[in-house]
Amino acid sequence: MYDLIEKLVNAYGPSGRETLVADTIEEMVKPCVDTIRRDALGNLICEKQGMEGGKRIMLSAHMDHIGFIVTGFEKEGFLRVTNVGGIGIDVSLTRHVVFANGVEGVVVCEPVQGAKAMKNLFIDIGAESKEEAEKLVKLGDVAVYANDCFRLGENRVSAPAMDDRCACALLVKLLQTVGETQDTIIAVFSVQEEVGCRGAKVASFAKAPDLGIAIDV
């Protein structure tokens, strides 16, 4: 499972930008399911048909994880950002982050008295000016915690995107190993969970399963 988890946590995929994660998963499960489709929201829906009279069981794991969206540029070259999903401010300070195009940075907080707020955070990408920063990233670009997947002892793994790529890995492994089933399995790799469970809601209404199980950490 470690190699599978490592491959999935290394894929860039904040909320609303899960395409690379979906591409990775689709390649893994394509030989193991009967149908694969993506809906308008971006959910990857894979079905393995069961036998006549069986139930339709939907298993859902979300592909997205939290990030920082660029909202402005300071004259010194720093990026103003706000959260995409449930960012913890204290655990984000001095964290290494990366954008989809490979630009890297560090999350920093301006000096403040009292409690820190999201409005006090910025990302330093090493730009010397606003003009240089605007050449490297654009308004609306999203940074995520840089990937750092490693083992913790024999049976544990740590990585920034374990929520919820470890469950995606579990669902991939299920599809690869389950064989013939009485019930139809609807595996939904959903989008935008971190900003309101949007993908899973859409998929559950569209597929109308007899039973739905969410797999999350």
mmCIF file of C-alpha atoms in Angstrom:
data_model
loop_
_atom_site.group_PDB
_atom_site.id
_atom_site.type_symbol
_atom_site.label_atom_id
_atom_site.label_comp_id
_atom_site.label_asym_id
_atom_site.label_seq_id
_atom_site.Cartn_x
_atom_site.Cartn_y
_atom_site.Cartn_z
ATOM 1 C CA MET A 1 0.000 0.000 0.000
ATOM 2 C CA TYR A 2 2.874 2.418 0.635
ATOM 3 C CA ASP A 3 3.771 2.864 -3.039
ATOM 4 C CA LEU A 4 0.101 3.393 -3.898
ATOM 5 C CA ILE A 5 -0.380 5.964 -1.140
ATOM 6 C CA GLU A 6 2.844 7.761 -2.075
ATOM 7 C CA LYS A 7 1.761 8.086 -5.699
ATOM 8 C CA LEU A 8 -1.624 9.519 -4.758
ATOM 9 C CA VAL A 9 -0.434 11.993 -2.113
ATOM 10 C CA ASN A 10 2.159 13.324 -4.555
ATOM 11 C CA ALA A 11 -0.485 14.380 -7.093
ATOM 12 C CA TYR A 12 -1.402 18.088 -7.033
ATOM 13 C CA GLY A 13 -5.093 18.497 -6.272
ATOM 14 C CA PRO A 14 -6.554 21.224 -4.055
ATOM 15 C CA SER A 15 -10.324 21.726 -3.937
ATOM 16 C CA GLY A 16 -11.649 22.558 -7.384
ATOM 17 C CA ARG A 17 -8.455 21.431 -9.131
ATOM 18 C CA GLU A 18 -8.490 17.655 -8.748
ATOM 19 C CA THR A 19 -7.891 16.683 -12.390
ATOM 20 C CA LEU A 20 -4.360 15.307 -11.932
ATOM 21 C CA VAL A 21 -5.489 13.130 -9.040
ATOM 22 C CA ALA A 22 -8.413 11.828 -11.090
ATOM 23 C CA ASP A 23 -6.084 11.081 -14.013
ATOM 24 C CA THR A 24 -3.795 9.081 -11.726
ATOM 25 C CA ILE A 25 -6.644 7.078 -10.210
ATOM 26 C CA GLU A 26 -8.345 6.407 -13.549
ATOM 27 C CA GLU A 27 -5.170 4.867 -14.941
ATOM 28 C CA MET A 28 -4.927 2.583 -11.903
ATOM 29 C CA VAL A 29 -8.514 1.285 -11.894
ATOM 30 C CA LYS A 30 -9.338 1.231 -15.609
ATOM 31 C CA PRO A 31 -8.735 -2.547 -15.996
ATOM 32 C CA CYS A 32 -10.752 -3.355 -12.857
ATOM 33 C CA VAL A 33 -14.151 -1.718 -13.467
ATOM 34 C CA ASP A 34 -16.906 -1.866 -16.065
ATOM 35 C CA THR A 35 -17.512 1.851 -16.542
ATOM 36 C CA ILE A 36 -15.659 5.077 -15.782
ATOM 37 C CA ARG A 37 -16.997 8.594 -16.203
ATOM 38 C CA ARG A 38 -16.455 12.098 -14.896
ATOM 39 C CA ASP A 39 -19.413 14.321 -14.187
ATOM 40 C CA ALA A 40 -19.628 18.066 -14.794
ATOM 41 C CA LEU A 41 -18.266 18.858 -11.333
ATOM 42 C CA GLY A 42 -15.229 16.618 -11.808
ATOM 43 C CA ASN A 43 -16.132 13.545 -9.738
ATOM 44 C CA LEU A 44 -14.521 10.348 -11.007
ATOM 45 C CA ILE A 45 -17.229 7.653 -10.913
ATOM 46 C CA CYS A 46 -16.189 4.029 -11.429
ATOM 47 C CA GLU A 47 -18.716 1.186 -11.434
ATOM 48 C CA LYS A 48 -18.189 -2.540 -11.060
ATOM 49 C CA GLN A 49 -21.361 -4.396 -11.918
ATOM 50 C CA GLY A 50 -22.712 -6.984 -9.538
ATOM 51 C CA MET A 51 -25.286 -9.701 -10.093
ATOM 52 C CA GLU A 52 -28.977 -9.346 -10.812
ATOM 53 C CA GLY A 53 -30.889 -8.546 -7.658
ATOM 54 C CA GLY A 54 -27.838 -7.177 -5.838
ATOM 55 C CA LYS A 55 -27.698 -3.828 -4.131
ATOM 56 C CA ARG A 56 -26.004 -0.683 -5.422
ATOM 57 C CA ILE A 57 -23.368 0.325 -2.899
ATOM 58 C CA MET A 58 -21.615 3.665 -3.251
ATOM 59 C CA LEU A 59 -18.195 4.079 -1.638
ATOM 60 C CA SER A 60 -16.881 7.636 -1.662
ATOM 61 C CA ALA A 61 -13.434 9.076 -0.931
ATOM 62 C CA HIS A 62 -12.508 12.669 -1.745
ATOM 63 C CA MET A 63 -9.546 13.629 -3.900
ATOM 64 C CA ASP A 64 -9.093 17.260 -2.860
ATOM 65 C CA HIS A 65 -7.113 18.761 -0.046
ATOM 66 C CA ILE A 66 -6.740 22.187 1.507
ATOM 67 C CA GLY A 67 -4.697 25.043 0.105
ATOM 68 C CA PHE A 68 -4.011 28.781 -0.183
ATOM 69 C CA ILE A 69 -5.489 30.828 -3.039
ATOM 70 C CA VAL A 70 -3.705 33.979 -4.213
ATOM 71 C CA THR A 71 -5.810 37.112 -3.664
ATOM 72 C CA GLY A 72 -3.264 39.875 -4.213
ATOM 73 C CA PHE A 73 0.347 40.982 -4.595
ATOM 74 C CA GLU A 74 2.392 43.257 -2.330
ATOM 75 C CA LYS A 75 4.877 45.716 -3.841
ATOM 76 C CA GLU A 76 7.704 43.746 -2.190
ATOM 77 C CA GLY A 77 6.715 40.596 -4.114
ATOM 78 C CA PHE A 78 4.821 38.774 -1.368
ATOM 79 C CA LEU A 79 1.551 36.979 -2.181
ATOM 80 C CA ARG A 80 -1.566 37.701 -0.192
ATOM 81 C CA VAL A 81 -3.677 34.566 0.210
ATOM 82 C CA THR A 82 -6.818 33.190 1.772
ATOM 83 C CA ASN A 83 -7.806 29.670 2.652
ATOM 84 C CA VAL A 84 -9.310 26.962 0.479
ATOM 85 C CA GLY A 85 -10.819 24.657 3.083
ATOM 86 C CA GLY A 86 -9.994 24.357 6.759
ATOM 87 C CA ILE A 87 -6.501 25.790 7.042
ATOM 88 C CA GLY A 88 -4.970 25.802 10.523
ATOM 89 C CA ILE A 89 -3.000 29.015 10.887
ATOM 90 C CA ASP A 90 -0.563 27.921 13.600
ATOM 91 C CA VAL A 91 0.410 24.692 11.830
ATOM 92 C CA SER A 92 0.843 26.562 8.532
ATOM 93 C CA LEU A 93 3.470 29.059 9.650
ATOM 94 C CA THR A 94 6.810 28.601 7.849
ATOM 95 C CA ARG A 95 5.381 25.655 5.897
ATOM 96 C CA HIS A 96 6.803 24.831 2.492
ATOM 97 C CA VAL A 97 4.113 25.189 -0.201
ATOM 98 C CA VAL A 98 4.011 24.625 -3.948
ATOM 99 C CA PHE A 99 1.837 25.791 -6.850
ATOM 100 C CA ALA A 100 0.639 23.692 -9.788
ATOM 101 C CA ASN A 101 3.329 25.179 -12.057
ATOM 102 C CA GLY A 102 6.089 24.197 -9.631
ATOM 103 C CA VAL A 103 6.682 27.605 -8.033
ATOM 104 C CA GLU A 104 7.587 27.080 -4.370
ATOM 105 C CA GLY A 105 7.178 29.311 -1.357
ATOM 106 C CA VAL A 106 6.951 29.620 2.406
ATOM 107 C CA VAL A 107 3.884 30.646 4.436
ATOM 108 C CA VAL A 108 4.724 33.547 6.747
ATOM 109 C CA CYS A 109 2.746 35.765 9.101
ATOM 110 C CA GLU A 110 3.249 39.511 9.356
ATOM 111 C CA PRO A 111 4.012 40.806 12.883
ATOM 112 C CA VAL A 112 0.746 41.198 14.797
ATOM 113 C CA GLN A 113 -0.303 41.646 18.397
ATOM 114 C CA GLY A 114 -2.783 39.088 19.650
ATOM 115 C CA ALA A 115 -4.322 36.252 17.670
ATOM 116 C CA LYS A 116 -3.178 35.662 14.117
ATOM 117 C CA ALA A 117 -5.808 35.612 11.347
ATOM 118 C CA MET A 118 -5.809 34.469 7.738
ATOM 119 C CA LYS A 119 -5.578 38.109 6.620
ATOM 120 C CA ASN A 120 -2.149 38.291 8.287
ATOM 121 C CA LEU A 121 -0.668 35.428 6.235
ATOM 122 C CA PHE A 122 1.288 35.743 3.020
ATOM 123 C CA ILE A 123 3.475 33.487 0.878
ATOM 124 C CA ASP A 124 7.068 34.405 0.112
ATOM 125 C CA ILE A 125 8.113 32.964 -3.267
ATOM 126 C CA GLY A 126 11.399 34.850 -3.399
ATOM 127 C CA ALA A 127 10.134 37.528 -5.793
ATOM 128 C CA GLU A 128 11.804 40.941 -5.493
ATOM 129 C CA SER A 129 8.773 42.948 -6.627
ATOM 130 C CA LYS A 130 5.089 42.787 -7.454
ATOM 131 C CA GLU A 131 5.948 42.652 -11.154
ATOM 132 C CA GLU A 132 8.246 39.653 -10.702
ATOM 133 C CA ALA A 133 5.672 37.843 -8.561
ATOM 134 C CA GLU A 134 2.971 38.377 -11.192
ATOM 135 C CA LYS A 135 5.176 36.633 -13.758
ATOM 136 C CA LEU A 136 5.471 33.564 -11.531
ATOM 137 C CA VAL A 137 1.878 33.107 -10.326
ATOM 138 C CA LYS A 138 -1.550 34.527 -11.126
ATOM 139 C CA LEU A 139 -4.513 35.687 -9.081
ATOM 140 C CA GLY A 140 -6.569 32.601 -8.242
ATOM 141 C CA ASP A 141 -3.641 30.180 -8.326
ATOM 142 C CA VAL A 142 -3.660 27.763 -5.393
ATOM 143 C CA ALA A 143 -0.689 26.567 -3.360
ATOM 144 C CA VAL A 144 -0.735 23.374 -1.305
ATOM 145 C CA TYR A 145 1.557 22.030 1.382
ATOM 146 C CA ALA A 146 4.580 20.584 -0.391
ATOM 147 C CA ASN A 147 4.564 16.804 -0.616
ATOM 148 C CA ASP A 148 6.627 15.003 2.005
ATOM 149 C CA CYS A 149 5.537 11.384 2.213
ATOM 150 C CA PHE A 150 7.488 9.192 4.586
ATOM 151 C CA ARG A 151 7.101 6.200 6.875
ATOM 152 C CA LEU A 152 6.534 6.545 10.619
ATOM 153 C CA GLY A 153 7.758 3.226 11.913
ATOM 154 C CA GLU A 154 6.620 -0.005 10.285
ATOM 155 C CA ASN A 155 2.875 0.525 9.904
ATOM 156 C CA ARG A 156 2.266 4.272 9.650
ATOM 157 C CA VAL A 157 2.720 6.906 6.969
ATOM 158 C CA SER A 158 2.738 10.711 7.132
ATOM 159 C CA ALA A 159 2.040 13.155 4.294
ATOM 160 C CA PRO A 160 0.244 16.512 3.967
ATOM 161 C CA ALA A 161 -2.468 15.100 1.690
ATOM 162 C CA MET A 162 -3.319 11.950 3.659
ATOM 163 C CA ASP A 163 -6.753 13.579 4.096
ATOM 164 C CA ASP A 164 -8.145 11.984 2.031
ATOM 165 C CA ARG A 165 -5.747 10.353 -0.416
ATOM 166 C CA CYS A 166 -5.189 7.436 1.977
ATOM 167 C CA ALA A 167 -8.896 6.611 1.579
ATOM 168 C CA CYS A 168 -8.592 7.023 -2.191
ATOM 169 C CA ALA A 169 -5.755 4.484 -2.051
ATOM 170 C CA LEU A 170 -7.928 2.113 -0.038
ATOM 171 C CA LEU A 171 -10.745 2.400 -2.574
ATOM 172 C CA VAL A 172 -8.334 1.860 -5.475
ATOM 173 C CA LYS A 173 -6.990 -1.277 -3.787
ATOM 174 C CA LEU A 174 -10.534 -2.553 -3.241
ATOM 175 C CA LEU A 175 -11.350 -2.204 -6.940
ATOM 176 C CA GLN A 176 -8.101 -3.925 -7.882
ATOM 177 C CA THR A 177 -8.641 -6.940 -5.621
ATOM 178 C CA VAL A 178 -12.358 -7.479 -4.968
ATOM 179 C CA GLY A 179 -13.128 -9.776 -7.913
ATOM 180 C CA GLU A 180 -16.738 -10.695 -8.731
ATOM 181 C CA THR A 181 -19.353 -9.320 -6.356
ATOM 182 C CA GLN A 182 -23.019 -9.880 -5.621
ATOM 183 C CA ASP A 183 -23.592 -6.135 -5.294
ATOM 184 C CA THR A 184 -22.724 -3.348 -7.708
ATOM 185 C CA ILE A 185 -19.896 -1.162 -6.424
ATOM 186 C CA ILE A 186 -20.074 2.537 -7.281
ATOM 187 C CA ALA A 187 -16.682 3.975 -6.400
ATOM 188 C CA VAL A 188 -16.814 7.765 -6.275
ATOM 189 C CA PHE A 189 -13.583 9.710 -6.049
ATOM 190 C CA SER A 190 -15.178 13.011 -5.200
ATOM 191 C CA VAL A 191 -14.203 16.660 -5.520
ATOM 192 C CA GLN A 192 -14.498 19.741 -3.318
ATOM 193 C CA GLU A 193 -15.091 17.969 -0.011
ATOM 194 C CA GLU A 194 -13.006 20.516 1.866
ATOM 195 C CA VAL A 195 -15.318 23.350 0.823
ATOM 196 C CA GLY A 196 -18.677 21.737 1.567
ATOM 197 C CA CYS A 197 -18.784 18.062 0.462
ATOM 198 C CA ARG A 198 -20.010 19.298 -2.917
ATOM 199 C CA GLY A 199 -18.874 16.423 -5.085
ATOM 200 C CA ALA A 200 -20.241 13.624 -2.936
ATOM 201 C CA LYS A 201 -23.637 15.327 -2.686
ATOM 202 C CA VAL A 202 -23.914 15.630 -6.464
ATOM 203 C CA ALA A 203 -22.772 12.048 -7.072
ATOM 204 C CA SER A 204 -25.109 10.542 -4.498
ATOM 205 C CA PHE A 205 -28.141 12.229 -6.020
ATOM 206 C CA ALA A 206 -27.066 11.243 -9.537
ATOM 207 C CA LYS A 207 -26.358 7.569 -8.772
ATOM 208 C CA ALA A 208 -29.086 7.011 -6.131
ATOM 209 C CA PRO A 209 -27.392 4.050 -4.402
ATOM 210 C CA ASP A 210 -29.127 1.740 -1.953
ATOM 211 C CA LEU A 211 -26.294 2.327 0.499
ATOM 212 C CA GLY A 212 -23.646 5.022 0.727
ATOM 213 C CA ILE A 213 -20.422 4.843 2.717
ATOM 214 C CA ALA A 214 -17.992 7.748 3.023
ATOM 215 C CA ILE A 215 -14.353 6.835 3.672
ATOM 216 C CA ASP A 216 -12.390 9.639 5.330
ATOM 217 C CA VAL A 217 -9.774 10.305 7.986
#
